[in-house]
Every structure is written in structure tokens, then in C-alpha cells.
mmCIF file of C-alpha atoms in Angstrom:
data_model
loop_
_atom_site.group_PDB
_atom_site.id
_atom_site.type_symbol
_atom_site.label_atom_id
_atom_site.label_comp_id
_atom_site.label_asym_id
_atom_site.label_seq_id
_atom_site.Cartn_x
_atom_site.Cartn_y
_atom_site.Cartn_z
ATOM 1 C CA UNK L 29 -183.226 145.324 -107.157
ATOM 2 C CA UNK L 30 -179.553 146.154 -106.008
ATOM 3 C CA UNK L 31 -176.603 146.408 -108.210
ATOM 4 C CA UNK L 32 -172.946 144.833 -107.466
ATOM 5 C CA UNK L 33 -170.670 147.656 -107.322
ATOM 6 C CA UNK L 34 -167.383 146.540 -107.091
ATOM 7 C CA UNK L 35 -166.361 143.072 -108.695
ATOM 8 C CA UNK L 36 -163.271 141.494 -108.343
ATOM 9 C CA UNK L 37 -161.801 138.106 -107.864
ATOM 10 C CA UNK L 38 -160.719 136.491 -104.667
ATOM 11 C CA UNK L 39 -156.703 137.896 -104.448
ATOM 12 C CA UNK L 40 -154.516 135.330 -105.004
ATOM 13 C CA UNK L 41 -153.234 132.722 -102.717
ATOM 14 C CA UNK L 42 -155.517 134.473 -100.251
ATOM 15 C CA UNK L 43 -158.295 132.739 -98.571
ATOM 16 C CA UNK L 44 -161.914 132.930 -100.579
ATOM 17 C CA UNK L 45 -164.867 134.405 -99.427
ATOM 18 C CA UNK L 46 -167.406 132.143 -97.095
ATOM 19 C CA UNK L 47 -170.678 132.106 -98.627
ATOM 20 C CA UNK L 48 -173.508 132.162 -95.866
ATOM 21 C CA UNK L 49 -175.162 129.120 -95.906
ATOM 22 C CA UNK L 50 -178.570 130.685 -96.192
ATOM 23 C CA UNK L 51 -180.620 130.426 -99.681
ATOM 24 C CA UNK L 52 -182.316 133.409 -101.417
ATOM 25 C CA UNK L 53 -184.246 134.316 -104.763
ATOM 26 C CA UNK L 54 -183.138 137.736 -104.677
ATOM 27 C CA UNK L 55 -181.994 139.027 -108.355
ATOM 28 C CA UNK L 56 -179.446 140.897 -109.248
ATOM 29 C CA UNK L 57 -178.750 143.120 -112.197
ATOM 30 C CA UNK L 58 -174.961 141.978 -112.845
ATOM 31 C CA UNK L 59 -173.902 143.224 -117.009
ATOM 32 C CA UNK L 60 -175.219 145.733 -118.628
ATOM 33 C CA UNK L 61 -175.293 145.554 -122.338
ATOM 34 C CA UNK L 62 -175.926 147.299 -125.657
ATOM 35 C CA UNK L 63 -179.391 148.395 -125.145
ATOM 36 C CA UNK L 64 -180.307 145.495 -123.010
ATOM 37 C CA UNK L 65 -180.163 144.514 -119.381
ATOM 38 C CA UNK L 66 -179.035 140.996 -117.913
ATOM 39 C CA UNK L 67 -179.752 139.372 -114.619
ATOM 40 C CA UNK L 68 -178.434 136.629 -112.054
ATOM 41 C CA UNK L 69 -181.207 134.412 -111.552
ATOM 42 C CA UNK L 70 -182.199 132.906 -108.448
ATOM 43 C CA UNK L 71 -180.858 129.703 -110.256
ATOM 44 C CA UNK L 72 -177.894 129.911 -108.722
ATOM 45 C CA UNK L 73 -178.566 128.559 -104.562
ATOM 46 C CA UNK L 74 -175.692 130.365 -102.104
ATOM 47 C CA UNK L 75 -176.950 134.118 -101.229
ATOM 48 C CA UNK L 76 -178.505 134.753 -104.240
ATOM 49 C CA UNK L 77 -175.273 136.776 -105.054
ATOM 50 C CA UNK L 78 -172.851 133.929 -105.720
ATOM 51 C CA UNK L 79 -173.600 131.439 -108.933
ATOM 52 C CA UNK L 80 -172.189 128.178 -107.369
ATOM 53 C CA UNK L 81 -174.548 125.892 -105.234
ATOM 54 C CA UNK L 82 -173.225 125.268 -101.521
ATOM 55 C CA UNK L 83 -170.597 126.784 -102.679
ATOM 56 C CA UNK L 84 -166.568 125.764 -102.502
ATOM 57 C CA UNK L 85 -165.780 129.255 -102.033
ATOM 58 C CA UNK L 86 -165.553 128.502 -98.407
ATOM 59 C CA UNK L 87 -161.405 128.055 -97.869
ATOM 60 C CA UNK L 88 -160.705 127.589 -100.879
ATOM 61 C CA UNK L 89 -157.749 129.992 -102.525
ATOM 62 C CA UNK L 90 -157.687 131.193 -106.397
ATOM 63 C CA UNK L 91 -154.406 130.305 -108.136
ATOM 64 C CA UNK L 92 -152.074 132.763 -108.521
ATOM 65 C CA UNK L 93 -149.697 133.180 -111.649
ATOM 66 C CA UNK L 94 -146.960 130.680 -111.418
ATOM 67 C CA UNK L 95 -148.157 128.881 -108.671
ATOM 68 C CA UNK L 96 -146.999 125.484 -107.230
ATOM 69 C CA UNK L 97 -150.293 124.145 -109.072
ATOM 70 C CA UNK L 98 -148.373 124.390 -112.444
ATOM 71 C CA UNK L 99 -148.586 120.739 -112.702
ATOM 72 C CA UNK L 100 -151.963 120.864 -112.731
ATOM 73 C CA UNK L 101 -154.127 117.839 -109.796
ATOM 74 C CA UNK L 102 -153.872 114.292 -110.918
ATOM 75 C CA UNK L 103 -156.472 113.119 -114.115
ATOM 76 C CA UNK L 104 -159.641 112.229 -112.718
ATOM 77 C CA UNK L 105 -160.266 108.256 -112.631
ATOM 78 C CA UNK L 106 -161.559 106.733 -115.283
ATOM 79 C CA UNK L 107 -161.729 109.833 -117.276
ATOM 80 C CA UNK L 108 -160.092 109.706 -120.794
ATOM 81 C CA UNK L 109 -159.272 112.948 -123.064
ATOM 82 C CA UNK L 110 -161.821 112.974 -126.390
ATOM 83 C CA UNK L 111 -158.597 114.539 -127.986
ATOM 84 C CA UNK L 112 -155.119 112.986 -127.726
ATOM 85 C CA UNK L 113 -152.365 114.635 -125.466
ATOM 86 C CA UNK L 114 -155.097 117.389 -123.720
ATOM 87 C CA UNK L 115 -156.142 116.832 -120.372
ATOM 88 C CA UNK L 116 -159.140 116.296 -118.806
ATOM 89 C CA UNK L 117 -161.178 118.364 -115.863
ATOM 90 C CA UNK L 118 -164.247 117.140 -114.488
ATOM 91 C CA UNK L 119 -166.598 118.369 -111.971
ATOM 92 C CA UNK L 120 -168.683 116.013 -110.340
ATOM 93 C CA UNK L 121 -170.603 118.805 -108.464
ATOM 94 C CA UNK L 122 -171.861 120.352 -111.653
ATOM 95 C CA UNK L 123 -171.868 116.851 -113.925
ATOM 96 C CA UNK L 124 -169.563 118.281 -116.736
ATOM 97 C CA UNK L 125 -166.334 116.796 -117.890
ATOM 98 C CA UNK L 126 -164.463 118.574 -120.740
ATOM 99 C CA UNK L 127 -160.625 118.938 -122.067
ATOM 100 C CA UNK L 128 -158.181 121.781 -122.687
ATOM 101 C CA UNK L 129 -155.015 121.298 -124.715
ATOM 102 C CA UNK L 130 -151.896 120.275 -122.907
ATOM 103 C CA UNK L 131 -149.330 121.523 -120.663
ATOM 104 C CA UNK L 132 -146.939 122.409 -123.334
ATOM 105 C CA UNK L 133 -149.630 124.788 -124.779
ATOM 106 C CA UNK L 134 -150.105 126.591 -121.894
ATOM 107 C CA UNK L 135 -152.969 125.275 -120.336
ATOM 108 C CA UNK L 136 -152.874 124.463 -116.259
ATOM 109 C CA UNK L 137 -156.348 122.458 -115.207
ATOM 110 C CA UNK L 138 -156.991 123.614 -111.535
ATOM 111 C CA UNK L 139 -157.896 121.668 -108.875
ATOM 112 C CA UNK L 140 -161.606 121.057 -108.760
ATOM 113 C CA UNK L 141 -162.615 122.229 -105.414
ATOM 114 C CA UNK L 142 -160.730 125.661 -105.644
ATOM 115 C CA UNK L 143 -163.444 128.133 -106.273
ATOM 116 C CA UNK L 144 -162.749 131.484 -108.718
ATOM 117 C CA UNK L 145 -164.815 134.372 -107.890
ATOM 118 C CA UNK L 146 -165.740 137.738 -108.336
ATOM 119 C CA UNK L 147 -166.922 139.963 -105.349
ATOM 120 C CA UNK L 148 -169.206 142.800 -104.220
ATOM 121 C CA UNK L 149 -167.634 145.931 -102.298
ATOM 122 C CA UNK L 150 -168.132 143.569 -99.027
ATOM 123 C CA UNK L 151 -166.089 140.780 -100.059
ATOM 124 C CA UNK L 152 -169.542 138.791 -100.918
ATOM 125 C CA UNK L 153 -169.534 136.642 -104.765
ATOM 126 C CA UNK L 154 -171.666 137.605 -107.354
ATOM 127 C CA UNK L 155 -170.254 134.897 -108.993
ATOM 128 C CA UNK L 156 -168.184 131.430 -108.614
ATOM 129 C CA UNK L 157 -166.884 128.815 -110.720
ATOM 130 C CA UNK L 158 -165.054 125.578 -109.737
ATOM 131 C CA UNK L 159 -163.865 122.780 -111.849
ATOM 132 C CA UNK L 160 -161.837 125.570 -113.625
ATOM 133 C CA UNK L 161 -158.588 125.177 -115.888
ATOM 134 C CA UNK L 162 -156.575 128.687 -117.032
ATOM 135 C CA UNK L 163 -154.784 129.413 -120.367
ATOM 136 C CA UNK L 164 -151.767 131.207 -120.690
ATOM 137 C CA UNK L 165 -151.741 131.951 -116.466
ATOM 138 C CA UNK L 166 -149.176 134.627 -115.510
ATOM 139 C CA UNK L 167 -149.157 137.011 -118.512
ATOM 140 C CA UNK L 168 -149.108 140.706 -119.141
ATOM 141 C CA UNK L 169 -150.253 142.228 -115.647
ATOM 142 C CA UNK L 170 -152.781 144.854 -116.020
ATOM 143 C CA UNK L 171 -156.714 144.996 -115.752
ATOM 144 C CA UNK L 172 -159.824 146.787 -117.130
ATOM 145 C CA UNK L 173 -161.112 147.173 -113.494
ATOM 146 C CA UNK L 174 -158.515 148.692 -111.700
ATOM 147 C CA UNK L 175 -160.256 147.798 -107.945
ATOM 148 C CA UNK L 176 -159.931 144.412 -108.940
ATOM 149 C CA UNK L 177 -157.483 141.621 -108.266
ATOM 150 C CA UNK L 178 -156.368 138.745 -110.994
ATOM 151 C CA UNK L 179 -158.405 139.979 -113.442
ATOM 152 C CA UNK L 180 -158.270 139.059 -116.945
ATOM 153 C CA UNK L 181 -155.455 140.109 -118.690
ATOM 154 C CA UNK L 182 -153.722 139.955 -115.545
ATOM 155 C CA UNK L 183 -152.716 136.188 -114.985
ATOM 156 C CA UNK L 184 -154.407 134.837 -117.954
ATOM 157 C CA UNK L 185 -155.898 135.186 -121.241
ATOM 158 C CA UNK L 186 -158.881 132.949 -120.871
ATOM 159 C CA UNK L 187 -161.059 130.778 -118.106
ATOM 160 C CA UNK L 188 -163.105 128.045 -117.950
ATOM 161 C CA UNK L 189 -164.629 126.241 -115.228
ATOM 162 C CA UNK L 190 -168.512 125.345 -113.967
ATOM 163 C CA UNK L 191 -171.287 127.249 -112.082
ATOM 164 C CA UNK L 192 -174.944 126.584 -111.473
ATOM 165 C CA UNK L 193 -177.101 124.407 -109.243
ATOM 166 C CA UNK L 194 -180.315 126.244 -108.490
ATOM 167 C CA UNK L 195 -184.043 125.724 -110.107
ATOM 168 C CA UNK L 196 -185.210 129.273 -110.721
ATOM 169 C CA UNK L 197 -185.369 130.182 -114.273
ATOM 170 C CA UNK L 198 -185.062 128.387 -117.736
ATOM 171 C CA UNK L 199 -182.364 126.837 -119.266
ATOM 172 C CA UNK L 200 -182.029 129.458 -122.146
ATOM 173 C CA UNK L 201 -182.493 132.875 -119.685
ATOM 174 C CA UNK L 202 -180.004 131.055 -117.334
ATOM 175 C CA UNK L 203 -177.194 130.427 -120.241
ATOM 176 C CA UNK L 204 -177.430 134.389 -121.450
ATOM 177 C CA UNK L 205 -177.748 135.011 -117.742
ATOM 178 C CA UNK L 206 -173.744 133.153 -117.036
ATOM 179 C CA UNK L 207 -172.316 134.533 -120.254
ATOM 180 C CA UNK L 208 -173.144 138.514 -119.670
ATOM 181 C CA UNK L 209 -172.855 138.257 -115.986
ATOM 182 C CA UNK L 210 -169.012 136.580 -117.123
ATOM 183 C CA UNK L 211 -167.808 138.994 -119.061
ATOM 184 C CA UNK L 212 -169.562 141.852 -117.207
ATOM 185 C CA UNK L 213 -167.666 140.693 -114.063
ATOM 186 C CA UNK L 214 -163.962 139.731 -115.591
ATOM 187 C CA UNK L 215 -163.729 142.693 -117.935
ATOM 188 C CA UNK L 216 -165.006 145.938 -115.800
ATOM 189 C CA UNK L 217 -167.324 145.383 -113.667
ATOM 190 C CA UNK L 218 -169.654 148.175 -111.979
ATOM 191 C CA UNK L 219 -167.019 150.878 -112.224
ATOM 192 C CA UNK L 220 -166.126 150.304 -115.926
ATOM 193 C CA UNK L 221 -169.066 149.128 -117.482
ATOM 194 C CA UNK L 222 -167.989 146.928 -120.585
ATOM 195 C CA UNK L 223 -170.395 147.209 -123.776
ATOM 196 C CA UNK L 224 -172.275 143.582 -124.197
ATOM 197 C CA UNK L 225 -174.020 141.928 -126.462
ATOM 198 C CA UNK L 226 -175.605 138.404 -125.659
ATOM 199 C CA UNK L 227 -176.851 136.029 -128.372
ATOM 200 C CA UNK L 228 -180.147 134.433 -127.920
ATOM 201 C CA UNK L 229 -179.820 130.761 -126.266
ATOM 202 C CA UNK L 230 -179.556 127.734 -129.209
ATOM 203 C CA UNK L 231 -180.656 124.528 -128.323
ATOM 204 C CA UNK L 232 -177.045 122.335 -127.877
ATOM 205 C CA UNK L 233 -176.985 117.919 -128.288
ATOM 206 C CA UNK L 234 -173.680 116.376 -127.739
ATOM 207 C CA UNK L 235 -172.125 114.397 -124.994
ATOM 208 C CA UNK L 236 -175.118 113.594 -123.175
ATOM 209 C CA UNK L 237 -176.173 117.149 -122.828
ATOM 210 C CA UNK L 238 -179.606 118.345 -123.496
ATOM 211 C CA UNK L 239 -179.244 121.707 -122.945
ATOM 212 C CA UNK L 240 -178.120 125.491 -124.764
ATOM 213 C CA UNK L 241 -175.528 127.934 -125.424
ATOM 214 C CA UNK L 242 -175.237 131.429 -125.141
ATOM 215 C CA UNK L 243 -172.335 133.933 -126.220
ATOM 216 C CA UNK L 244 -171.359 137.444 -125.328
ATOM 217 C CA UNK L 245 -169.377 139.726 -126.925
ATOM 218 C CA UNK L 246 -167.959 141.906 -124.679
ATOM 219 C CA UNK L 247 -166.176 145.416 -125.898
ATOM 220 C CA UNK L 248 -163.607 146.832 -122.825
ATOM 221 C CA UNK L 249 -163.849 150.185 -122.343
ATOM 222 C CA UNK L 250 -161.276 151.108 -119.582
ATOM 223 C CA UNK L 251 -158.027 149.808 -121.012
ATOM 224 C CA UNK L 252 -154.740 151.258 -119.294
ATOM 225 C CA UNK L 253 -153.012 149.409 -120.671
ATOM 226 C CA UNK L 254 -152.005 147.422 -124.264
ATOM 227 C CA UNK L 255 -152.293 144.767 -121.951
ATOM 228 C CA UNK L 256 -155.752 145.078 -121.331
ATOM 229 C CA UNK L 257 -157.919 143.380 -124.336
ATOM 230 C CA UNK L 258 -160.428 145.424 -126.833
ATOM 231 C CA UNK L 259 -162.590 142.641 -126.356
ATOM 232 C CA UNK L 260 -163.349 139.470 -125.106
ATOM 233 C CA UNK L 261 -165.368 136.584 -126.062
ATOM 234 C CA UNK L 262 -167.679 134.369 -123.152
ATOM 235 C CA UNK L 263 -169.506 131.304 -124.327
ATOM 236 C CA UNK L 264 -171.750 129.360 -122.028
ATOM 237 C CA UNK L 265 -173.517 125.944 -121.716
ATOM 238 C CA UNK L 266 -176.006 125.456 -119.645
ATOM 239 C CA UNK L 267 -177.935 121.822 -118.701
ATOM 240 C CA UNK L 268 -180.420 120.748 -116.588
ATOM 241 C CA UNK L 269 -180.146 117.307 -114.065
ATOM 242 C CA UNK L 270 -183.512 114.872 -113.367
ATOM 243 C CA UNK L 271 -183.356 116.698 -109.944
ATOM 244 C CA UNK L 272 -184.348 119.806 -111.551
ATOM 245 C CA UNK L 273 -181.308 122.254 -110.948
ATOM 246 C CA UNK L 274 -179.252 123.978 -113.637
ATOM 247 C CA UNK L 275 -175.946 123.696 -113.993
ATOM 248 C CA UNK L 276 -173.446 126.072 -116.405
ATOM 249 C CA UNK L 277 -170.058 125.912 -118.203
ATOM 250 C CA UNK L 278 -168.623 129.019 -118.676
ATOM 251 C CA UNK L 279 -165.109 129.703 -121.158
ATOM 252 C CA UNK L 280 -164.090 133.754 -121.029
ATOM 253 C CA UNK L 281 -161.519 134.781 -123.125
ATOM 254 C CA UNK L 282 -159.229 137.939 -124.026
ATOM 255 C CA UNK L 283 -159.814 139.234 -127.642
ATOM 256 C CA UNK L 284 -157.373 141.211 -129.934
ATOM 257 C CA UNK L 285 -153.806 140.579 -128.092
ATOM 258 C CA UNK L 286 -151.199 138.362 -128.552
ATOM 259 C CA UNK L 287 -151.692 134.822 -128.124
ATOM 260 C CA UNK L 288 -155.498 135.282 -127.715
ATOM 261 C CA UNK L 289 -157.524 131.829 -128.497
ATOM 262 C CA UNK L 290 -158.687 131.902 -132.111
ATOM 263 C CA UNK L 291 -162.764 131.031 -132.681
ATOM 264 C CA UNK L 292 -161.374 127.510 -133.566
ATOM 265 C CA UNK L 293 -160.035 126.827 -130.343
ATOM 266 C CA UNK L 294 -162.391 127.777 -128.158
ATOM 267 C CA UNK L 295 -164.722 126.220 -130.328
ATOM 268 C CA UNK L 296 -162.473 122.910 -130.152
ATOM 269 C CA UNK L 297 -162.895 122.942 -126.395
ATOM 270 C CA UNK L 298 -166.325 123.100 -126.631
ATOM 271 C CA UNK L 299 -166.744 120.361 -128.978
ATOM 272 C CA UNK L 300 -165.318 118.352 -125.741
ATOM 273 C CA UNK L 301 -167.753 119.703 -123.226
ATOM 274 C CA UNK L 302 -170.038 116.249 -121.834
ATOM 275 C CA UNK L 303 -172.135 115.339 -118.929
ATOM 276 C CA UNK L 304 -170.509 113.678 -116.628
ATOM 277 C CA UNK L 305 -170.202 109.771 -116.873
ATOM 278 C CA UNK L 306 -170.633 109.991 -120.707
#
């Protein structure tokens, strides 16, 4: 098994990494935790490195703090906020729909094909959300890794967006497999090892999801900065289609700084997580 040694997200407004089209089952040992080991499964169908099936990676850019995005892409049709005056995101390539508070509260939804990644010391993802939305975007600039670019802390105090879309694996290793490999990636990565501790996977029912939920707990431990959280918090759901592929929802968020989502809200945001169509 290989390790990742350098993670770090696509640098903004700069052209994402092209997945090779090729599919693999290779594994990957991504977050090392607290007497425990976690693992990328061969779930996730690009190179068996990246986490997002035929992935959008391919030139697509990351948002960059302050962007001309700030608006945020139009509501998708015929999808309706489960709580008044948030917004909606939806990705139809990993069937989840969900809301995030409003503009006014700092929240930006990002356009659904613009893919959010962290990479390997030759530019290849380890892992890739789409279908994203950012809180707080353009805040204190520093990082926990400093080789990477946008981290956390950096442009924005928490992410959400989708992942997923391969068969290997079950639906419970697969959810603590997205949360560690999350937080492993967005607060350290390879070169700062964070501390981790993943929950076992629960059985979650609501919105049309059959599925589970995993959380990590993630303790920085390169911080040069204040800016830089003490921890973080990474929450995942994870669901499987008729087809047979698993598919992930992912929310990582700065801990113990200012303006930092409270337990409530993230929890409130996942309380609006659904399949699509439901």
C-alpha cells in the first residue's frame, strides 16, 4: 500500500487536476488516527486516488475567496429549501440535495460541477467533492499544512459538498472511510499528521436515505497561526443507489475560533440532507 504525501487543494482560480479515465481498486492509507488506521476504499471509481466517480475535476477551478461566484449559481429547478430563507444545493451526480443558511449568514453554494480537491505530491486527488457550498469563504489566511493551497482556515471555516460512486466496500467502512480521509486531508495532511478519532458508522433514515453516518474528530497539530483551528469537526453520510454504488456527503468544519459552526448548526444542516427527488 502507498501513502499520499503531500495533500493540498487545487489553487484557486487555477485549473483542477484531470483524473485519468482509467479505474482501479488500489487502497490507500489516507488519515491516520488515535491508535487506528483509515483507508480510501476502492469505492470511490477515478484512479483509485480520487473519491469522485468520472470525476468533474477535469477543468473545473476551486473558488477562491471573494470570487465573482459570491452570488452563488441559480436554485436548482423544482428544488425548494426544507428551511425558510436557506438555499438549496443539489447534486444530481451523487443523488443528494441539502440546504445551508442564507447569503446574509455567510454561506456561498458553489456551482455544482466545480470540483474541490486535495492532491498527492504529483498533482493527482486523493480526494474530490462537487455539489459543494462554503461558510464564511475568505477568512483569516493561514493553514495547518503549510505545502498546501486554500486550506481550511484559509478561505473558510467549513465545507460541504458530495463524493462517492464506486461499489467496493460497505456502506458503514465507506462513511468512516470519507470522514477521516476529510479531515486527514483539510487539516494536515501527510506532513502534519492531525490526531483522529472516527466514530463507528450509525444506521441514518430521513429524506429518503437508507444509509449511515460517521464523525471524526480531528485535533490540529501544526498551527502557525491563531488562525489555524485546535480542532475540527467532519461528519459524513453515506447511501447506497439500486445500481449498487455508494455515494457520500461530507460537512468539515473549523473548531475553537471565532465564528466556528456550533454542534447545532451543523447538525441543522444535516437534518436537511435528502436523496435526490425526495
Amino acid at each position: 500500500m502507498s501513502q499520499p504525501k503531500i495533500l493540498k487543494r487545487i489553487a484557486q482560480h487555477r485549473p483542477a487536476t484531470r483524473v485519468p479515465s482509467r479505474r482501479t481498486k488500489k487502497t490507500l492509507i489516507a488519515a491516520v488516527g488515535i491508535g487506528m488506521t483509515l483507508a480510501v476504499s476502492g469505492c470511490n471509481e477515478d484512479t483509485g486516488q480520487a473519491t469522485d466517480k468520472g470525476s468533474d475535476a477535469a477543468g473545473s477551478k476551486a473558488p477562491s475567496a471573494g470570487s465573482s461566484q459570491s452570488s452563488g449559481p441559480a436554485s436548482p429547478s423544482g428544488d425548494q429549501p426544507s428551511v425558510p430563507g436557506w438555499q438549496t444545493q443539489t447534486s444530481q451526480k451523487h443523488h443528494f440535495t441539502y440546504d445551508v443558511p442564507g447569503k446574509a449568514k455567510k454561506w456561498k453554494r458553489i456551482d455544482e460541477g466545480t470540483a474541490l480537491s486535495y492532491t498527492d505530491k504529483n498533482g493527482q486527488p486523493i480526494v474530490v467533492m462537487t455539489g459543494a457550498a462554503n461558510y464564511r469563504e475568505g477568512g483569516c489566511g493561514s493553514s495547518p499544512n503549510p505545502k498546501a493551497i486554500g486550506e481550511a482556515g484559509k478561505g473558510q471555516l467549513a465545507t460541504v459538498g458530495t463524493t462517492g460512486g464506486g461499489k467496493d466496500g460497505s456502506l458503514q467502512e465507506n462513511a468512516r472511510n470519507w470522514a477521516g480521509n476529510w479531515g486527514f486531508a483539510a487539516y494536515g495532511g501527510e506532513d502534519h499528521k492531525p490526531k483522529i478519532e472516527v466514530t463507528p458508522a450509525k444506521p441514518l433514515k430521513q429524506g429518503g436515505i437508507d444509509g449511515y453516518t460517521a464523525t471524526a474528530k480531528v485535533t490540529v497539530t501544526n498551527r502557525p497561526s491563531s488562525c489555524v483551528p485546535p480542532k475540527a469537526i467532519v461528519h459524513s453520510i453515506a447511501q447506497k443507489l439500486p445500481d449498487g454504488t455508494m455515494h457520500g456527503w461530507v460537512i468539515y468544519a473549523d473548531q475553537g475560533v471565532p465564528n466556528a459552526l456550533t454542534a447545532a448548526q451543523i447538525k441543522q444542516v444535516m437534518s436537511t440532507v435528502r436523496a435526490t427527488g425526495s
